[in-house]
Coordinates of C-alpha atoms and ligand atoms in Angstrom, one line a residue:
M289 CA 0.0 0.0 0.0
D290 CA 1.2 3.6 -0.7
P291 CA 2.5 5.4 2.3
I292 CA 0.0 7.7 4.0
L293 CA 0.8 11.2 5.0
G294 CA -0.3 12.6 8.3
I295 CA -1.3 16.3 8.0
D296 CA -2.0 18.8 10.8
L297 CA -3.8 21.6 9.0
G298 CA -3.6 24.2 11.7
T299 CA -5.0 27.7 12.2
T300 CA -1.6 29.2 12.6
N301 CA 0.8 26.5 11.3
S302 CA 0.6 23.3 9.4
V303 CA 2.8 20.2 9.4
V304 CA 3.2 17.0 7.4
S305 CA 4.7 13.8 8.5
I306 CA 5.0 10.1 7.6
I307 CA 6.0 6.8 9.1
K308 CA 9.7 5.9 8.2
D309 CA 11.3 2.8 9.5
G310 CA 8.5 2.3 11.9
K311 CA 8.6 5.8 13.4
P312 CA 6.7 8.9 12.6
E313 CA 8.9 11.6 11.1
L314 CA 8.3 15.2 10.2
L315 CA 8.9 16.2 6.6
C316 CA 10.8 19.4 6.1
D317 CA 11.4 21.8 3.2
E318 CA 14.8 22.4 1.6
L319 CA 15.8 24.8 4.4
G320 CA 15.0 22.2 7.1
Q321 CA 11.8 24.0 8.1
G322 CA 9.1 21.5 9.4
I323 CA 6.5 24.1 10.2
L324 CA 4.6 25.8 7.5
P325 CA 2.7 29.0 8.6
S326 CA -0.9 28.6 7.4
V327 CA -0.8 31.8 5.5
V328 CA -1.6 32.3 1.8
G329 CA -1.0 35.5 -0.3
L330 CA -0.3 37.0 -3.6
D331 CA 2.7 39.2 -4.1
S332 CA 2.7 42.5 -5.9
E333 CA 3.2 40.6 -9.2
G334 CA 0.4 38.1 -8.6
R335 CA 2.8 35.3 -7.6
L336 CA 1.3 32.8 -5.1
L337 CA 2.9 32.8 -1.7
V338 CA 2.3 30.1 0.9
G339 CA 3.9 29.9 4.3
Q340 CA 6.6 32.1 5.7
E341 CA 6.8 34.5 2.7
A342 CA 3.0 35.1 2.9
R343 CA 3.3 35.6 6.6
N344 CA 6.0 38.2 6.1
Q345 CA 3.8 40.3 3.9
A346 CA 0.7 39.9 6.1
L347 CA 1.1 43.1 8.0
V348 CA 2.2 45.3 5.2
A349 CA -0.1 44.0 2.6
P350 CA -3.2 42.6 4.4
E351 CA -5.4 42.9 1.3
R352 CA -3.2 40.4 -0.5
T353 CA -2.9 38.0 2.4
V354 CA -5.1 35.4 4.1
K355 CA -4.5 34.1 7.7
S356 CA -6.4 31.7 9.9
I357 CA -8.5 30.4 7.1
K358 CA -9.3 27.3 9.2
R359 CA -11.8 29.5 11.2
R360 CA -13.8 30.0 8.0
M361 CA -13.9 26.3 7.0
G362 CA -17.5 25.1 6.4
E363 CA -18.8 28.6 5.7
E364 CA -20.2 29.7 2.3
A365 CA -17.7 32.5 2.3
T366 CA -15.9 34.4 -0.4
I367 CA -12.3 35.3 0.4
T368 CA -10.9 38.2 -1.7
V369 CA -7.2 38.2 -2.2
A370 CA -5.8 41.1 -4.4
G371 CA -9.1 41.3 -6.2
N372 CA -9.5 37.5 -6.8
N373 CA -12.2 35.5 -5.1
Y374 CA -11.7 32.1 -3.4
S375 CA -13.6 29.7 -1.2
P376 CA -12.1 28.7 2.2
Q377 CA -11.6 25.3 0.7
E378 CA -9.5 26.7 -2.1
I379 CA -7.3 28.6 0.3
S380 CA -6.8 25.6 2.5
A381 CA -6.1 23.5 -0.6
M382 CA -3.1 25.8 -1.4
I383 CA -1.7 25.0 2.0
L384 CA -2.3 21.3 1.6
R385 CA -0.8 21.4 -1.9
T386 CA 2.4 23.0 -0.5
L387 CA 2.6 20.2 2.1
K388 CA 2.0 17.5 -0.5
D389 CA 4.8 19.0 -2.7
R390 CA 7.1 19.3 0.3
A391 CA 6.5 15.6 1.1
A392 CA 7.2 14.6 -2.5
K393 CA 10.5 16.5 -2.5
A394 CA 11.6 15.1 0.9
L395 CA 10.7 11.5 0.0
G396 CA 11.7 11.6 -3.7
R397 CA 8.2 10.3 -4.7
T398 CA 4.7 11.5 -4.9
C399 CA 2.3 10.5 -2.0
T400 CA -1.4 11.1 -2.6
K401 CA -2.9 9.4 0.4
A402 CA -3.4 11.5 3.6
V403 CA -4.9 11.5 7.1
I404 CA -5.9 15.1 8.0
T405 CA -6.7 16.3 11.5
V406 CA -9.5 18.6 12.6
P407 CA -10.5 20.0 16.0
A408 CA -12.9 17.7 17.9
F409 CA -15.5 20.5 17.8
F410 CA -15.6 20.7 14.0
N411 CA -19.1 19.9 12.7
E412 CA -19.9 17.8 9.6
N413 CA -19.8 20.8 7.3
Q414 CA -16.4 21.8 8.5
R415 CA -15.1 18.2 8.2
E416 CA -16.5 17.9 4.7
A417 CA -14.9 21.3 3.7
T418 CA -11.6 19.9 4.9
R419 CA -12.0 16.8 2.9
Q420 CA -12.9 18.9 -0.2
A421 CA -9.8 21.0 0.3
G422 CA -7.7 17.8 0.4
E423 CA -9.2 16.6 -2.9
M424 CA -8.6 20.0 -4.5
A425 CA -5.0 19.6 -3.5
G426 CA -4.8 16.3 -5.3
L427 CA -4.9 14.2 -2.1
D428 CA -6.9 11.1 -1.4
V429 CA -8.1 11.8 2.1
V430 CA -8.3 8.3 3.6
R431 CA -9.5 9.6 7.0
I432 CA -10.3 12.8 8.9
I433 CA -9.4 12.4 12.6
N434 CA -9.8 14.6 15.6
E435 CA -6.6 16.5 16.8
P436 CA -6.8 15.2 20.4
T437 CA -7.2 11.6 19.0
A438 CA -4.0 12.1 16.9
A439 CA -2.2 13.5 20.0
S440 CA -3.3 10.5 22.0
L441 CA -2.1 8.1 19.3
I442 CA 1.4 9.6 19.4
Y443 CA 1.7 8.9 23.1
E444 CA -0.1 5.6 22.9
P445 CA 0.5 4.1 19.4
H446 CA -0.5 0.6 20.7
S447 CA -3.8 1.6 22.2
E448 CA -4.6 -1.8 23.7
R449 CA -4.6 -0.3 27.2
N450 CA -7.5 1.4 28.8
E451 CA -6.7 5.0 29.6
R452 CA -8.3 8.4 29.9
L453 CA -6.3 11.3 28.7
L454 CA -6.7 15.1 28.9
V455 CA -5.3 16.8 25.9
Y456 CA -4.6 20.6 26.5
D457 CA -3.9 22.2 23.1
L458 CA -2.8 25.8 23.1
G459 CA -1.7 27.0 19.7
G460 CA -1.2 30.4 18.0
G461 CA -4.9 31.3 17.6
T462 CA -7.0 28.7 19.3
F463 CA -7.3 26.7 22.5
D464 CA -8.9 23.3 22.9
V465 CA -9.1 20.9 25.8
S466 CA -10.4 17.4 25.2
I467 CA -11.0 14.3 27.4
V468 CA -10.1 11.2 25.4
Q469 CA -10.8 7.6 26.3
I470 CA -8.9 4.7 24.9
E471 CA -10.6 1.4 25.5
Q472 CA -9.6 -1.8 23.8
G473 CA -8.0 0.0 21.0
V474 CA -10.9 2.4 20.3
V475 CA -10.1 6.1 20.8
E476 CA -13.1 8.3 21.7
V477 CA -13.4 12.0 22.5
L478 CA -15.6 12.2 25.6
A479 CA -15.8 15.9 25.9
S480 CA -14.2 19.0 24.3
H481 CA -14.2 22.7 25.2
G482 CA -12.2 25.6 24.0
D483 CA -11.9 29.1 22.7
T484 CA -11.4 29.7 19.0
H485 CA -9.9 33.1 19.7
L486 CA -7.3 32.5 22.4
G487 CA -3.7 31.6 21.8
G488 CA -0.1 32.6 21.4
D489 CA -1.0 35.5 19.1
D490 CA -2.8 37.2 22.0
F491 CA 0.3 36.8 24.1
D492 CA 2.3 38.5 21.3
Q493 CA -0.2 41.3 21.2
L494 CA 0.0 41.9 25.0
L495 CA 3.8 41.9 24.9
L496 CA 3.7 44.2 21.9
D497 CA 1.5 46.7 23.8
H498 CA 3.8 46.5 26.8
V499 CA 6.9 47.3 24.8
C500 CA 5.3 49.9 22.5
D501 CA 3.7 51.7 25.5
A502 CA 7.1 51.9 27.2
F503 CA 8.6 53.2 23.9
A504 CA 5.9 55.7 23.4
R505 CA 6.4 57.0 27.0
E506 CA 10.0 57.5 26.3
H507 CA 10.0 58.9 22.7
E508 CA 6.3 60.0 22.2
V509 CA 6.2 57.7 19.0
D510 CA 3.7 54.9 18.8
L511 CA 5.3 52.1 16.8
R512 CA 2.0 50.4 16.3
E513 CA 0.9 53.2 14.1
I514 CA 3.8 52.7 11.6
P515 CA 3.0 49.6 9.5
T516 CA 6.7 48.5 8.9
A517 CA 7.7 49.2 12.5
R518 CA 4.6 47.3 13.8
S519 CA 5.4 44.3 11.6
R520 CA 9.0 44.2 12.8
M521 CA 8.0 44.7 16.4
L522 CA 5.5 41.9 16.2
Q523 CA 8.1 39.5 14.9
A524 CA 10.6 40.7 17.6
V525 CA 8.1 40.2 20.5
E526 CA 7.1 36.8 19.3
E527 CA 10.7 35.7 19.2
A528 CA 11.3 37.3 22.6
K529 CA 8.2 35.5 24.0
K530 CA 9.6 32.2 22.7
R531 CA 13.0 32.8 24.4
L532 CA 11.2 33.6 27.6
S533 CA 10.1 30.0 27.8
F534 CA 13.7 29.0 28.3
E535 CA 15.4 32.1 29.7
V536 CA 14.3 34.3 32.6
F537 CA 15.0 37.5 30.7
T538 CA 15.7 38.5 27.2
T539 CA 16.6 41.6 25.1
I540 CA 14.5 43.1 22.4
A541 CA 16.8 45.1 20.1
E542 CA 15.6 46.6 16.8
E543 CA 17.7 49.3 15.3
F544 CA 16.4 52.2 13.2
I545 CA 12.8 51.3 13.9
A546 CA 11.5 54.8 13.4
E547 CA 12.7 58.4 13.4
K548 CA 11.8 61.6 15.2
G549 CA 13.0 65.1 14.2
G550 CA 15.3 63.5 11.6
K551 CA 17.0 61.4 14.3
P552 CA 16.8 57.5 14.2
L553 CA 15.1 55.7 17.1
H554 CA 16.1 52.3 18.3
V555 CA 14.4 49.8 20.5
N556 CA 16.6 48.2 23.2
M557 CA 14.7 46.7 26.1
V558 CA 15.2 43.9 28.5
I559 CA 12.0 41.9 29.2
D560 CA 11.9 39.8 32.3
R561 CA 9.7 36.7 32.7
R562 CA 8.3 38.3 35.9
Q563 CA 7.0 41.2 33.8
Y564 CA 5.7 39.0 31.0
E565 CA 3.8 36.4 33.1
P566 CA 1.3 38.8 34.7
L567 CA 0.4 40.0 31.2
I568 CA -0.8 36.5 30.1
E569 CA -2.0 35.0 33.4
P570 CA -5.6 36.2 33.0
L571 CA -5.8 34.4 29.6
L572 CA -4.3 31.2 31.0
K573 CA -6.8 31.3 33.9
K574 CA -9.5 31.4 31.3
T575 CA -8.2 28.1 29.8
L576 CA -8.4 26.5 33.2
T577 CA -12.1 27.2 33.4
R578 CA -12.5 25.3 30.1
V579 CA -10.5 22.4 31.5
D580 CA -13.0 22.2 34.4
A581 CA -15.9 22.4 32.0
A582 CA -14.5 19.5 29.9
L583 CA -14.0 17.4 33.0
D584 CA -17.5 18.2 34.2
D585 CA -18.9 17.2 30.8
A586 CA -17.1 13.9 30.8
K587 CA -18.3 13.5 34.5
L588 CA -14.8 12.9 35.6
N589 CA -12.5 14.5 38.2
A590 CA -8.8 15.2 37.6
G591 CA -7.9 12.2 39.6
Q592 CA -9.5 9.9 37.1
I593 CA -7.3 11.1 34.3
D594 CA -4.4 8.9 33.6
R595 CA -2.3 11.3 31.5
V596 CA -2.3 15.0 30.7
I597 CA -0.8 15.7 27.3
L598 CA 0.3 19.2 26.2
V599 CA -0.1 20.1 22.5
G600 CA 0.5 23.3 20.6
G601 CA 3.5 25.7 20.5
S602 CA 2.2 27.9 23.3
T603 CA 2.3 25.1 25.9
R604 CA 6.1 25.6 26.0
T605 CA 5.3 28.6 28.2
P606 CA 6.4 27.7 31.8
L607 CA 3.4 29.5 33.3
V608 CA 1.1 27.1 31.4
H609 CA 2.9 24.2 33.1
D610 CA 2.7 25.8 36.6
L611 CA -0.9 26.7 36.5
L612 CA -2.1 23.4 34.9
A613 CA -0.1 21.3 37.3
D614 CA -1.5 23.3 40.2
Q615 CA -5.0 22.8 39.0
L616 CA -4.8 19.1 38.1
H617 CA -2.2 17.9 40.6
Q618 CA -0.9 15.8 37.8
E619 CA 2.4 15.2 36.0
L620 CA 2.2 16.8 32.6
H621 CA 3.5 15.2 29.4
S622 CA 5.2 17.3 26.8
E623 CA 8.0 14.9 25.8
I624 CA 6.9 15.0 22.1
D625 CA 7.4 18.3 20.4
P626 CA 4.1 20.1 20.9
D627 CA 4.2 21.6 17.4
Q628 CA 4.6 18.2 15.8
C629 CA 2.5 16.0 18.1
V630 CA -0.7 16.2 16.1
A631 CA 0.9 15.6 12.7
L632 CA 3.0 12.8 14.0
G633 CA -0.2 11.2 15.5
A634 CA -1.9 11.6 12.1
A635 CA 1.0 9.7 10.5
V636 CA 0.6 7.0 13.2
Q637 CA -3.0 6.7 12.2
G638 CA -2.0 6.5 8.6
G639 CA 0.5 3.8 9.5
L640 CA -2.2 1.8 11.3
I641 CA -4.6 2.1 8.4
G642 CA -1.8 0.9 6.0
G643 CA -0.8 -2.0 8.3
V644 CA 2.7 -0.5 9.0
D645 CA 4.3 -1.6 12.2
V646 CA 4.7 1.6 14.3
G647 CA 7.4 1.3 17.1
P648 CA 7.8 3.3 20.3
V649 CA 7.7 7.0 19.5
L650 CA 9.1 8.6 22.7
G651 CA 12.7 10.0 22.4
D652 CA 15.1 10.7 25.2
I653 CA 13.7 12.5 28.2
T654 CA 14.9 13.6 31.6
P655 CA 13.8 10.8 34.0
H656 CA 14.0 13.1 37.0
T657 CA 13.7 16.8 37.8
L658 CA 16.9 18.7 38.1
G659 CA 17.4 21.7 40.3
I660 CA 19.4 23.4 43.0
R661 CA 19.2 23.9 46.8
A662 CA 17.7 27.2 47.7
L663 CA 16.5 29.2 50.6
G664 CA 12.7 29.4 50.7
E665 CA 9.6 28.2 52.4
L666 CA 9.2 24.5 53.3
H667 CA 6.1 23.3 55.1
G668 CA 5.4 26.9 56.4
M669 CA 9.0 27.5 57.6
I670 CA 12.0 29.2 56.1
S671 CA 14.6 26.5 55.2
D672 CA 17.7 26.3 53.1
D673 CA 16.8 22.8 52.0
V674 CA 14.2 23.9 49.4
F675 CA 14.5 22.0 46.1
S676 CA 14.2 24.7 43.4
K677 CA 13.3 22.9 40.1
I678 CA 15.0 24.0 36.9
I679 CA 14.5 21.2 34.3
P680 CA 11.3 19.3 35.1
R681 CA 11.2 15.5 34.6
N682 CA 10.0 14.2 31.3
T683 CA 11.5 17.2 29.4
A684 CA 12.7 16.1 25.9
L685 CA 16.5 16.2 25.5
P686 CA 18.5 18.2 24.7
A687 CA 17.1 20.7 27.2
S688 CA 18.1 24.1 28.4
R689 CA 16.4 26.2 31.1
S690 CA 17.4 29.1 33.3
E691 CA 16.2 30.7 36.5
I692 CA 17.1 33.8 38.6
Y693 CA 18.1 33.5 42.2
Y694 CA 18.9 36.2 44.7
T695 CA 21.7 36.6 47.3
A696 CA 20.4 36.4 50.9
C697 CA 22.3 39.2 52.5
E698 CA 24.0 42.5 51.8
G699 CA 27.6 42.3 50.7
Q700 CA 27.4 38.5 50.1
K701 CA 30.7 37.5 48.4
V702 CA 29.9 33.8 47.6
A703 CA 26.9 31.9 46.3
R704 CA 27.0 28.2 46.8
L705 CA 25.2 26.0 44.1
D706 CA 24.3 22.5 45.0
V707 CA 22.7 20.5 42.2
Y708 CA 20.1 17.8 42.9
Q709 CA 17.9 15.3 41.1
G710 CA 14.6 14.0 42.3
E711 CA 11.0 15.0 43.0
N712 CA 10.9 15.9 46.7
Q713 CA 10.5 19.5 47.7
N714 CA 13.2 18.9 50.3
V715 CA 16.7 18.4 48.8
R716 CA 17.7 16.1 51.6
F717 CA 15.4 13.4 50.1
N718 CA 16.8 13.9 46.6
Q719 CA 20.1 12.9 45.0
G720 CA 23.0 15.4 45.1
V721 CA 24.9 15.3 41.8
G722 CA 27.5 18.1 42.2
G723 CA 28.1 21.6 43.3
F724 CA 30.3 24.7 43.2
C725 CA 30.8 28.2 44.6
L726 CA 30.5 31.4 42.6
E727 CA 33.1 33.5 44.4
G728 CA 34.0 37.2 44.1
L729 CA 30.4 38.6 44.0
D730 CA 30.1 42.4 44.0
E731 CA 30.7 43.2 47.7
K732 CA 28.8 46.5 47.4
A733 CA 25.6 44.7 46.2
E734 CA 22.6 44.9 48.4
E735 CA 20.6 41.8 49.4
G736 CA 18.8 40.4 46.4
N737 CA 21.8 40.6 44.0
E738 CA 20.7 38.6 41.0
I739 CA 22.4 35.3 40.1
L740 CA 21.3 33.6 36.8
V741 CA 21.5 29.9 36.8
R742 CA 21.4 28.0 33.5
F743 CA 21.1 24.2 33.1
Q744 CA 21.9 22.6 29.8
L745 CA 21.4 18.9 29.5
D746 CA 22.6 17.2 26.3
L747 CA 21.6 13.9 24.7
D748 CA 24.3 12.0 26.5
G749 CA 23.1 13.1 30.0
I750 CA 25.9 15.6 30.4
L751 CA 24.7 18.5 32.5
T752 CA 26.4 21.9 32.2
V753 CA 25.5 24.3 35.0
T754 CA 26.4 28.0 34.6
A755 CA 26.0 30.6 37.2
V756 CA 26.3 34.3 36.3
E757 CA 26.1 37.4 38.5
R758 CA 23.8 39.4 36.4
K759 CA 25.2 42.8 37.3
T760 CA 28.9 42.1 36.7
G761 CA 28.8 39.2 34.3
L762 CA 31.0 37.1 36.7
E763 CA 30.6 33.5 35.6
K764 CA 31.4 30.0 36.6
Q765 CA 30.6 26.7 35.0
L766 CA 30.4 23.1 36.1
R767 CA 30.1 20.0 33.9
I768 CA 28.5 16.9 35.4
D769 CA 29.2 14.0 33.1
N770 CA 26.7 11.3 34.2
A771 CA 24.1 13.1 36.2
V772 CA 21.3 11.0 34.8
T773 CA 22.9 7.5 35.0
R774 CA 24.1 8.1 38.5
F775 CA 20.6 8.8 39.7
R776 CA 19.3 5.7 37.9
A777 CA 21.8 3.6 39.8
K778 CA 20.6 5.1 43.1
S779 CA 17.0 4.6 42.3
Q780 CA 17.7 0.9 41.6
A781 CA 19.5 0.6 44.9
D782 CA 16.5 2.2 46.6
A783 CA 14.1 -0.1 44.9
K784 CA 16.1 -3.1 45.9
A785 CA 16.2 -2.0 49.5
K786 CA 12.5 -1.3 49.5
L787 CA 11.8 -4.8 48.2
A788 CA 14.0 -6.3 50.8
T789 CA 12.1 -4.5 53.5
M790 CA 8.8 -5.7 52.1
F791 CA 10.0 -9.3 52.2
G792 CA 10.9 -8.9 55.8
Q793 CA 14.6 -8.5 55.4
A794 CA 14.8 -5.1 57.2
G795 CA 17.0 -2.8 55.2
E796 CA 19.4 -0.4 56.9
E797 CA 17.7 2.8 57.9
T798 CA 19.8 6.0 58.0
P799 CA 18.9 8.8 60.4
D800 CA 17.9 10.9 57.4
D801 CA 15.5 8.2 56.2
R802 CA 14.0 8.1 59.6
S803 CA 13.3 11.8 59.5
I804 CA 11.3 11.4 56.3
T805 CA 8.8 9.3 58.1
E806 CA 8.7 11.4 61.2
A807 CA 8.2 14.6 59.3
G808 CA 5.5 13.0 57.3
K809 CA 3.3 12.1 60.2
E810 CA 1.9 15.6 60.8
A811 CA 2.2 16.6 57.2
A812 CA 0.2 19.4 55.5
P813 CA -0.3 19.6 51.7
G814 CA 3.0 19.4 49.9
E815 CA 4.8 17.8 52.8
P816 CA 6.7 14.6 52.3
Q817 CA 3.8 12.4 53.2
F818 CA 1.8 13.9 50.3
D819 CA 4.8 13.8 48.0
E820 CA 4.8 10.1 48.6
A821 CA 1.0 10.0 47.8
H822 CA 1.7 11.8 44.6
E823 CA 4.5 9.3 43.7
L824 CA 2.1 6.5 44.5
I825 CA -0.5 8.0 42.2
A826 CA 2.0 8.3 39.4
K827 CA 3.0 4.7 39.9
A828 CA -0.6 3.6 39.9
R829 CA -1.3 5.4 36.7
R830 CA 1.5 3.7 35.0
L831 CA 0.2 0.3 36.1
I832 CA -3.4 1.1 35.1
Q833 CA -2.3 0.9 31.5
E834 CA -1.4 -2.8 31.9
A835 CA -4.1 -3.8 34.4
S836 CA -7.2 -5.8 33.7
T837 CA -10.4 -3.7 33.3
E838 CA -11.5 -4.6 36.9
D839 CA -8.1 -3.8 38.5
A840 CA -7.9 -0.6 36.4
A841 CA -11.3 0.5 37.6
E842 CA -10.4 -0.2 41.3
M843 CA -7.1 1.7 40.9
R844 CA -8.8 4.7 39.2
K845 CA -11.3 4.8 42.1
L846 CA -8.5 4.8 44.7
V847 CA -6.4 7.3 42.8
G848 CA -9.5 9.6 42.6
E849 CA -10.1 9.2 46.4
L850 CA -6.5 9.7 47.2
Q851 CA -6.3 12.9 45.2
E852 CA -9.4 14.2 46.9
A853 CA -7.9 13.4 50.4
V854 CA -4.6 15.1 49.4
A855 CA -6.5 18.2 48.2
K856 CA -8.4 18.3 51.5
A857 CA -5.2 17.8 53.4
D858 CA -6.9 14.9 55.3
A859 CA -3.8 13.1 56.5
D860 CA -5.7 10.2 58.1
R861 CA -7.7 9.5 55.0
V862 CA -4.6 9.9 52.8
Q863 CA -2.8 7.3 54.9
Q864 CA -5.9 4.9 54.8
I865 CA -6.2 5.1 51.0
R866 CA -2.5 4.9 50.5
E867 CA -2.4 1.6 52.3
Q868 CA -5.1 0.2 50.0
L869 CA -3.5 1.6 46.9
D870 CA -0.1 0.4 48.0
D871 CA -1.4 -3.1 48.3
L872 CA -3.0 -3.1 44.9
V873 CA 0.1 -1.6 43.3
F874 CA 2.4 -4.2 45.0
Y875 CA 0.1 -7.0 43.9
L876 CA 0.0 -5.7 40.3
Q877 CA 3.8 -5.0 40.2
D878 CA 4.4 -8.6 41.2
A879 CA 1.8 -10.1 38.8
Ligands
LIG731 P1 0.8 26.1 16.9 O1 -0.5 26.8 16.5 O2 0.6 24.9 17.7 O3 1.8 25.9 15.7 O4 1.5 27.1 17.9 C1 2.0 28.4 17.4 C2 2.1 29.3 18.6 O5 3.1 28.7 19.5 C3 2.6 30.6 18.2 O6 1.9 31.6 18.9 C4 4.1 30.6 18.7 O7 4.6 31.9 19.0 C5 4.0 29.8 19.9 N1 5.3 29.2 20.3 C6 6.1 28.5 19.6 N2 7.2 28.3 20.3 C7 7.0 28.8 21.6 C8 7.8 28.9 22.8 N3 9.0 28.4 22.8 N4 7.3 29.5 23.8 C9 6.1 30.1 23.8 N5 5.3 30.1 22.7 C10 5.8 29.5 21.6

């Protein structure tokens, strides 16, 4: 059978992929670009532009450019581009045709069969319009599937297990949240909510306003009113926004952006994540209300969800992770590139239809969270044992993240950096992997002198830690060669010791281990006892996937009850359910 393309025809961007050697793979253009902006235009000479070129002219020549055509699919609309009329299907067909040509170039052969994805909320008209667009592009659309279904398939290509997934999809122009059930190989969307006008473009707009307002205050020139300046600034703020997902501050520098009184004006502004996050927080809170609505519709609580999957470029924003994890008390999955997830899932669907054997999809990830020891609040008290997380577990490798820390006192000359791996809020229960001192800090600095800490973890598990005094640029680096493998070895030793204890061969207990248990007894939310509950929940979830229907149902019930007890900080009830769940987990692990 001919290979089947998987196509994510997105509002902002579109992507095409295929199964190669049993794995879904993105197909790129000659420049190595996998993402095609879903923008179509005609240039001043009437030449067709699709993708980045069309996007570049969108702000300066809006009458010759069409964006977000996906929003019009299914309508009897006429779209006028430079005086020519098109239907929404025709515009979409131009995007699909470009993807088809890209695939032919990348593969050295023409592929006509495709699986195309659509939002779960698309009605029959919208689905039919998408199918027609495919046909106009010369594609044989073998199936139209829901985007959350595609995202689920990429995480669960062999969907024999019974699972419930929550797919949170925040793209450039739209937001969707869906509850998906996989039962005996059948994927079903139980509920879907969203906002067709909420996404990363809004974040760009808010940042643009923030920067342009500051510029206008200083120079009395509004860059938003000058089309070329506005277009340049919009691109600059989008790039800055993306950098802020990995860096704590970034510089926006645009030279000769405008002029005043014959003198050139330049933008040169440092944007801090702390300034940016409050701008977008209200919009993200709005997405959380939709998450609740989707759970309500599916008649489920967060504890009954086995896996939360993040899809869409905007889910790279750290605040999305923080708010969602807080709301759902769940580990989030973003191991697969959120821009590619849906297209890759569509390729998996194509592979399944074509009878191709699709192997495991997940690449290398960080098995544990990496961070440093910091001064902060632990169980309501100030402690210098706080584990401050920098690279969360399950992050795809290679990974780079940075955070800002502050000196604790005036005239502090040295900052000590101790690096740990683990999931506990208290570093004493995690694994130390190295450390160093940044010496020679500015002695005249007040308390709160900023130290930038950057973690870079490469594919071989080599961690490079860099500390920089922001004010002076004083810098020191540490390379930890086998941070990841070292921890794996310790986890194995821990697991062995635990098994030995379970089988009555009491393991050695260190004074530190004892204090875990003692501190846990009167724990409040977030204390070690609840951390253990969270770990047990994560373990149970992994086992649910392989359990019989009956055991899976029992485990889901206990997980739901345990989450509720943790949320209410009911320590006795937590303990009671933990014992039941522990028994079941132990029995299933052994089975
Ligand atoms: P999508 O519609 O899924 O292709 O997502 C596109 C949106 O993701 C655009 O608004 C991008 O600016 C945004 N995006 C891409 N990369 C990042 C990033 N690193 N951090 C935040 N937003 C991003």
